[in-house]
XYZ file of C-alpha atoms in Angstrom:
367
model
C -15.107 17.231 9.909
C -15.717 14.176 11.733
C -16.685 12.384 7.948
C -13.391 13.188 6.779
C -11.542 11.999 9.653
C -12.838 8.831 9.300
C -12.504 8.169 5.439
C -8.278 9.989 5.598
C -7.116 9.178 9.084
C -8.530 5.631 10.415
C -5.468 3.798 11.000
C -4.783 0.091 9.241
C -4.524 -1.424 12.504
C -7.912 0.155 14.124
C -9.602 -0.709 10.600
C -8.150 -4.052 11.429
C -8.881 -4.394 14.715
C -12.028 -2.829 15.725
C -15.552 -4.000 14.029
C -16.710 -0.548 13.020
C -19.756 1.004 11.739
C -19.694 4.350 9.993
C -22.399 6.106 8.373
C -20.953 7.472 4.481
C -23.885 8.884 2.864
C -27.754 8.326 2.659
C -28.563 4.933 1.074
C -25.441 3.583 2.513
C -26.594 1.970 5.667
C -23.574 0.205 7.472
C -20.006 -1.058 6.262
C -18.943 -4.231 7.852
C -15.265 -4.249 8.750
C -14.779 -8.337 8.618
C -11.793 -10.422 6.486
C -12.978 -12.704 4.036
C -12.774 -16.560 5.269
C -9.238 -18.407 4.693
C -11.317 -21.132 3.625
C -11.543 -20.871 -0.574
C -14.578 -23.138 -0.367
C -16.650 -20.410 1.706
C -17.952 -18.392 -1.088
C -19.408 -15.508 1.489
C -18.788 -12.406 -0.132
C -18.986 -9.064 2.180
C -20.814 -6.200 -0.367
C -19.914 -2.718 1.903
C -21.206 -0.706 -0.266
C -24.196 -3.133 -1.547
C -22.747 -1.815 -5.230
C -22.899 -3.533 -7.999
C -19.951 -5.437 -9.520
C -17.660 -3.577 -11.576
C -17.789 -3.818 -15.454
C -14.675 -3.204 -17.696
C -13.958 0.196 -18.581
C -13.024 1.947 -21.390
C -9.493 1.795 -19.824
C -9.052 -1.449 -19.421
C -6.668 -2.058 -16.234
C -3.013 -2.341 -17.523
C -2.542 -5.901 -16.698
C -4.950 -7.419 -19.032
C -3.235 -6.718 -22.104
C -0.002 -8.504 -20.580
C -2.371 -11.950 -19.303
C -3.863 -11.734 -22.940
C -0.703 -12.166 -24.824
C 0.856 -14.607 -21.685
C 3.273 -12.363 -20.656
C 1.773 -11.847 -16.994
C 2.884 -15.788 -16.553
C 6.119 -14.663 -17.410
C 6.590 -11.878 -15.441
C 5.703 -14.390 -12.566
C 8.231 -16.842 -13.365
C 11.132 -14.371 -13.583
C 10.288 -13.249 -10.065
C 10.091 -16.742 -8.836
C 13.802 -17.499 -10.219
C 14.668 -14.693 -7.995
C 13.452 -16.333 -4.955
C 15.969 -19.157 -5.139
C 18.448 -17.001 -3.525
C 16.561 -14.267 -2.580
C 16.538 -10.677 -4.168
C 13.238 -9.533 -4.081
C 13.875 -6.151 -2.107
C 16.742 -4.588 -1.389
C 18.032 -6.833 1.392
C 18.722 -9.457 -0.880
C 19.408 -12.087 1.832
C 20.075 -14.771 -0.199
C 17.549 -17.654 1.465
C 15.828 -19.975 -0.893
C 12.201 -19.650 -0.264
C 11.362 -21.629 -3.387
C 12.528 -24.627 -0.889
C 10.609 -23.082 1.907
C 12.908 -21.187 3.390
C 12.307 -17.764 5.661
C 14.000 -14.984 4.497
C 15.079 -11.503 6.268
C 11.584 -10.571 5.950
C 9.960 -14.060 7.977
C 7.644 -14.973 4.589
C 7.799 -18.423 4.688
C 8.017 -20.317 1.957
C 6.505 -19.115 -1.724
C 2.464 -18.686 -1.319
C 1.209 -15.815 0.324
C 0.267 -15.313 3.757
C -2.586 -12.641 4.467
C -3.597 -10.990 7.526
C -7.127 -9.506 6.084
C -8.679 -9.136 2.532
C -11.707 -6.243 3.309
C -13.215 -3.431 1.290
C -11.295 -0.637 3.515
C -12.516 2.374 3.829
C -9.874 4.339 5.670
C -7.465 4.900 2.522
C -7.574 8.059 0.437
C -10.398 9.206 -0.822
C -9.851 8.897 -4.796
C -9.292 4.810 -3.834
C -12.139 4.961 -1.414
C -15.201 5.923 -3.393
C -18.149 4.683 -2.643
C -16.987 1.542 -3.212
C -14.077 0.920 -1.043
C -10.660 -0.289 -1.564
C -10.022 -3.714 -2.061
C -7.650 -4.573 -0.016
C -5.585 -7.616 0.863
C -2.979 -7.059 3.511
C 0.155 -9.451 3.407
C 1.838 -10.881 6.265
C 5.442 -10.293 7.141
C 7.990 -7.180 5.617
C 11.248 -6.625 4.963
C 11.395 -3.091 6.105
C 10.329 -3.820 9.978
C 9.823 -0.397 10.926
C 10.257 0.027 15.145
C 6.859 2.299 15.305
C 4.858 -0.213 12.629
C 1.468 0.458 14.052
C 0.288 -3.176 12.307
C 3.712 -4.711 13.961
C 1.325 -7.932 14.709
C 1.079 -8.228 10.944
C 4.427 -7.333 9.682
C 6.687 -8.478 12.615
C 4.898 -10.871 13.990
C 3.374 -12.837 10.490
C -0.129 -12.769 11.868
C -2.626 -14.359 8.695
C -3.050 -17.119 7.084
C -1.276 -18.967 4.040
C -3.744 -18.665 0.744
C -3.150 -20.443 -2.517
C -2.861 -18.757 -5.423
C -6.480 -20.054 -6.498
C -7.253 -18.339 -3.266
C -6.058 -15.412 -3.772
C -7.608 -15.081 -7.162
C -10.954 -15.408 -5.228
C -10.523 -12.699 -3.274
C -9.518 -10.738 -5.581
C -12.774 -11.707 -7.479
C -15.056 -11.507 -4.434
C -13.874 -7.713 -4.374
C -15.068 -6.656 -7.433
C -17.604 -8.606 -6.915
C -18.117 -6.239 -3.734
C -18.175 -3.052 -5.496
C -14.488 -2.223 -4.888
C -12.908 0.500 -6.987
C -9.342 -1.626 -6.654
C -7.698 -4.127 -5.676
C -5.088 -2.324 -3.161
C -1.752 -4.732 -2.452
C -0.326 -4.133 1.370
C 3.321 -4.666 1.702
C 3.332 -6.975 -1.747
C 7.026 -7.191 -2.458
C 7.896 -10.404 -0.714
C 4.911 -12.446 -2.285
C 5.238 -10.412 -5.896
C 5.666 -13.641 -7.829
C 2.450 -14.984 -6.177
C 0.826 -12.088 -6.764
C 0.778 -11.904 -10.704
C 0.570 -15.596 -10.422
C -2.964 -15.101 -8.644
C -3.326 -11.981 -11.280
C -3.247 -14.140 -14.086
C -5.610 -16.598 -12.719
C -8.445 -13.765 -11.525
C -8.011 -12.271 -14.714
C -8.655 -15.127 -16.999
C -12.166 -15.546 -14.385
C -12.745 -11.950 -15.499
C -10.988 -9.491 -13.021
C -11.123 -5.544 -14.870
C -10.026 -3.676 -11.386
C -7.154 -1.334 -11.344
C -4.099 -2.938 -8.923
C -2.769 -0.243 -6.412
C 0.829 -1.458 -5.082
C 0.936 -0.399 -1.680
C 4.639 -0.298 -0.894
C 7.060 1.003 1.734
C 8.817 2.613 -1.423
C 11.812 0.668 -0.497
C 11.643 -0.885 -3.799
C 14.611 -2.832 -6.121
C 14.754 -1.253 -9.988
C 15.162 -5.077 -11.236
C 11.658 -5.830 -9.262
C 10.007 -2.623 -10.632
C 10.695 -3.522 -13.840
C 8.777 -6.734 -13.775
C 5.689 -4.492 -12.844
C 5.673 -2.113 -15.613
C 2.522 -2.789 -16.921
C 1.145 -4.613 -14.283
C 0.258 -1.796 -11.908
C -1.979 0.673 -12.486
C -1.043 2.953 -9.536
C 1.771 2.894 -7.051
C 1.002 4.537 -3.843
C 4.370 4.563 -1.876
C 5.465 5.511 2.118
C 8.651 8.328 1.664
C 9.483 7.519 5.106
C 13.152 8.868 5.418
C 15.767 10.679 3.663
C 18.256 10.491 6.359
C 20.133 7.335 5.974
C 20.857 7.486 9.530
C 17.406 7.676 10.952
C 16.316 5.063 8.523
C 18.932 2.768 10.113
C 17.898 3.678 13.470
C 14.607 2.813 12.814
C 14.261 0.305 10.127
C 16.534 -2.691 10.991
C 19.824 -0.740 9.528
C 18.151 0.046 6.285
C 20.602 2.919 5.331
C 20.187 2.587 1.889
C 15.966 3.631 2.452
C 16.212 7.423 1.440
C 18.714 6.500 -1.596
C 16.744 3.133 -2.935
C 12.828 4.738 -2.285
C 14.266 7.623 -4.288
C 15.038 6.114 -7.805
C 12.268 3.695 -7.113
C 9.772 6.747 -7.047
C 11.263 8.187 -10.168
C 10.858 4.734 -11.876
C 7.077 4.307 -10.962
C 6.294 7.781 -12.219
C 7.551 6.695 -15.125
C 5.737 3.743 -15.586
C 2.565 5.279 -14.253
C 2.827 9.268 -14.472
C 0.677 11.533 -12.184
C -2.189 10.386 -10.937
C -5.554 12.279 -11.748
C -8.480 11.599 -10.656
C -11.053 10.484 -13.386
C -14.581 12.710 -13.457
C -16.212 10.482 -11.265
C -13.070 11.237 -8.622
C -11.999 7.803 -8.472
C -8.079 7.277 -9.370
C -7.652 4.314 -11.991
C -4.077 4.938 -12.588
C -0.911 6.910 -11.422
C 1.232 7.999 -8.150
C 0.320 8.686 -5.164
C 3.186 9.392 -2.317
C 2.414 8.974 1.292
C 5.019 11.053 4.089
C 4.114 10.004 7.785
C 5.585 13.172 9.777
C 6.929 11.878 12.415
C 8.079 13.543 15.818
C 11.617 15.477 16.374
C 12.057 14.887 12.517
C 10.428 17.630 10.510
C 13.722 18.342 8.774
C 13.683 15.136 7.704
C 10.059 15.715 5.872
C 11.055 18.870 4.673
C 14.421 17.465 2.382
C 11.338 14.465 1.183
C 8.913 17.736 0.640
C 11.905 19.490 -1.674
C 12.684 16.823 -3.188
C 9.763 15.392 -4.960
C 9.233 18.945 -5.452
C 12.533 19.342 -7.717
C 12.160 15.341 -9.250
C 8.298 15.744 -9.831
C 5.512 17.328 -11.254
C 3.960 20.116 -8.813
C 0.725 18.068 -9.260
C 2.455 14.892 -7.954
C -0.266 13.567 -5.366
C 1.481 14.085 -1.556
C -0.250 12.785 0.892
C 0.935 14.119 4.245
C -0.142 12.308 7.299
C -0.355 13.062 10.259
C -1.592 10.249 12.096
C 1.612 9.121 13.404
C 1.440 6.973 16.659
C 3.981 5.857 19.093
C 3.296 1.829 18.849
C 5.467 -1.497 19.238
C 9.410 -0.595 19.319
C 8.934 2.944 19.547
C 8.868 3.293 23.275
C 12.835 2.444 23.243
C 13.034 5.416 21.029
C 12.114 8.373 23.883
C 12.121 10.802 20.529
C 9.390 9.150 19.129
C 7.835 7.904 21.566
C 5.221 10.898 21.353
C 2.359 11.676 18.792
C 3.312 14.904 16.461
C 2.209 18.435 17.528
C 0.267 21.212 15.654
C 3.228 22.757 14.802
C 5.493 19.982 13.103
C 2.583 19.317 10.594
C 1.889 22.575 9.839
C 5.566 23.450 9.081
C 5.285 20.610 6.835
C 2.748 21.205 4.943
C 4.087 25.228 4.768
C 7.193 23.546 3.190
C 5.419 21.485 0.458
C 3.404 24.592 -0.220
C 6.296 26.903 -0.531
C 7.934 24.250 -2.589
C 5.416 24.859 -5.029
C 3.468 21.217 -4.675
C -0.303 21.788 -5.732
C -1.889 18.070 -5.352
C -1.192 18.011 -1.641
C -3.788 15.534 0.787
C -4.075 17.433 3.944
C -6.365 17.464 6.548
C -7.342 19.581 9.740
C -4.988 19.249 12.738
C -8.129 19.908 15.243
C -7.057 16.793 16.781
C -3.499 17.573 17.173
C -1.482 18.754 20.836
């Protein structure tokens, strides 16, 4: 029990945060939870798994076949033109960041700026492997969430800029790693930098699937530029409600409205994910819900609705590891974890909705 707590509910910010070391199977010794250097003259690679670097598969990554014809480049540009006046999310606020300005989300500028870039071991288990996730986690968001348990990251900005060569590198040092992806935190704001950085690892030989790890609140025109691109989108359902989204995310009424069509288009683009023989996912969706205190009825119209708009093997991961943190103590109904009792009535819903791919775990630890 104590294994699986560790690979399903170690939270970003204590992966972050806390140098850990935690025993996965016998013959792997130790990971080492450490960022890779800023510096893209440090070549230092950290190998948690001591693997061996990833070879192309028969399925290729989707991405490759748009940097072979060019098209990647393109992509890139046509999110850069939006960044004159900015529309990369749903905010659109309008502030040129192609001069250097700082938009509603504080990313200054156009490069990236990135708080940690670690094989993680504390995401779901088909990213996880053996292997790890790659994953980079941007600075800054537009969503600014008043519980955001990494609110030093995506409030305050904490990271450092990377150019896009950079960026590449650590995508490349990854693989390199043994990672089973390269898993994108919060991408939206830095998108265009992203592919940019794509493009470049790619031509250097990068063959690892790209998870876009999103707060679902996600523009159609955007999505459409990444069709293609990703390989899997794993996004937060955080609220249908447009009244406790606005409570609790900066006035973002629109969250349970936008998050929905966005959903429908990534299943489109990427269909249901399935886990390959070797149980490691290379392509699909994969929905997160955070259950959060005082609001189960709020999970339960998410729960019924991907149940009616999806596949009943649509991957649902329901979490449980809410935590009161930053903002949330203004907030006296969430300023408490969840009990026994609001998980397990969501998870009865999503069962009784018919959902069959559901990522649960035990509740042991629960009031």
């Amino acid at each position: 029990m104590m294994d699986n707590f560790f690979h399903t509910c170690l939270t970003r910010r204590a992966f972050m945060e806390k140098t850990a070391k935690v025993c996965l199977k016998a013959g792997l010794s130790f990971i080492f939870f450490k960022g890779f250097p800023a510096d893209a003259s440090d070549s230092r690679v950290l190998s948690a798994s001591k693997g061996k670097e990833k070879k192309p598969s028969a399925s290729e990554p989707v991405y490759l076949k748009l940097h072979k014809s060019g098209e990647l480049a393109e992509r890139a540009a046509a999110l850069e033109s939006m960044m004159k006046e900015c529309r990369l999310c749903p905010r659109q606020c309008g502030a040129d960041r192609i001069s250097g300005g700082k938009g509603f989300c504080k990313a200054p500028g156009m490069l990236p700026v990135i708080a940690s870039a670690n094989p993680h071991f504390g995401e779901e288990r088909p990213l996880v492997g053996r292997g790890g996730s790659g994953t980079i986690f941007f600075s800054h968001c537009n969503l600014r969430c008043v519980f955001c348990q990494n609110w030093e990251i995506s409030h305050a900005g904490r990271g450092a800029g990377h150019s896009l060569e950079n960026l590449a590198d650590r995508m490349l040092a990854m693989q390199k790693a043994g990672c089973h992806n390269i898993n994108l935190v919060t991408p939206t704001h830095y998108s265009a930098a992203i592919l940019r950085a794509l493009d470049l690892a790619a031509k250097k030989g990068l063959c690892l699937p790209v998870v876009y790890n999103t707060s679902g609140w996600e523009r159609a025109e955007v999505l459409s530029l990444l069709d293609g691109v990703v390989d899997i989108y794993l996004p937060d359902f955080k609220f249908k409600d447009s009244s406790i989204s606005s409570d609790y995310a900066a006035g973002a009424d629109s969250y349970g409205e936008i998050t929905a069509r966005a959903i429908l288009e990534m299943q489109r683009q990427v269909g249901t994910a399935l886990p390959e023989s070797d149980g490691i996912m290379k392509k699909g969706l994969m929905i997160r819900h955070l259950v959060m205190p005082g609001h189960t009825k709020d999970s339960v119209r998410i729960i019924e609705w991907i149940a009616r708009n999806l596949p009943e093997n649509t991957y649902v991961n329901i979490m449980a590891q809410y935590n009161p943190a930053y903002k949330a103590f203004d907030h006296p109904e969430i300023a408490r974890r969840i009990s026994t009792e609001e998980y397990r009535e969501v998870v009865r819903a999503a069962e009784k909705a018919g959902l069959v791919n559901l990522d649960v775990r035990g509740s042991w630890w629960l009031r």
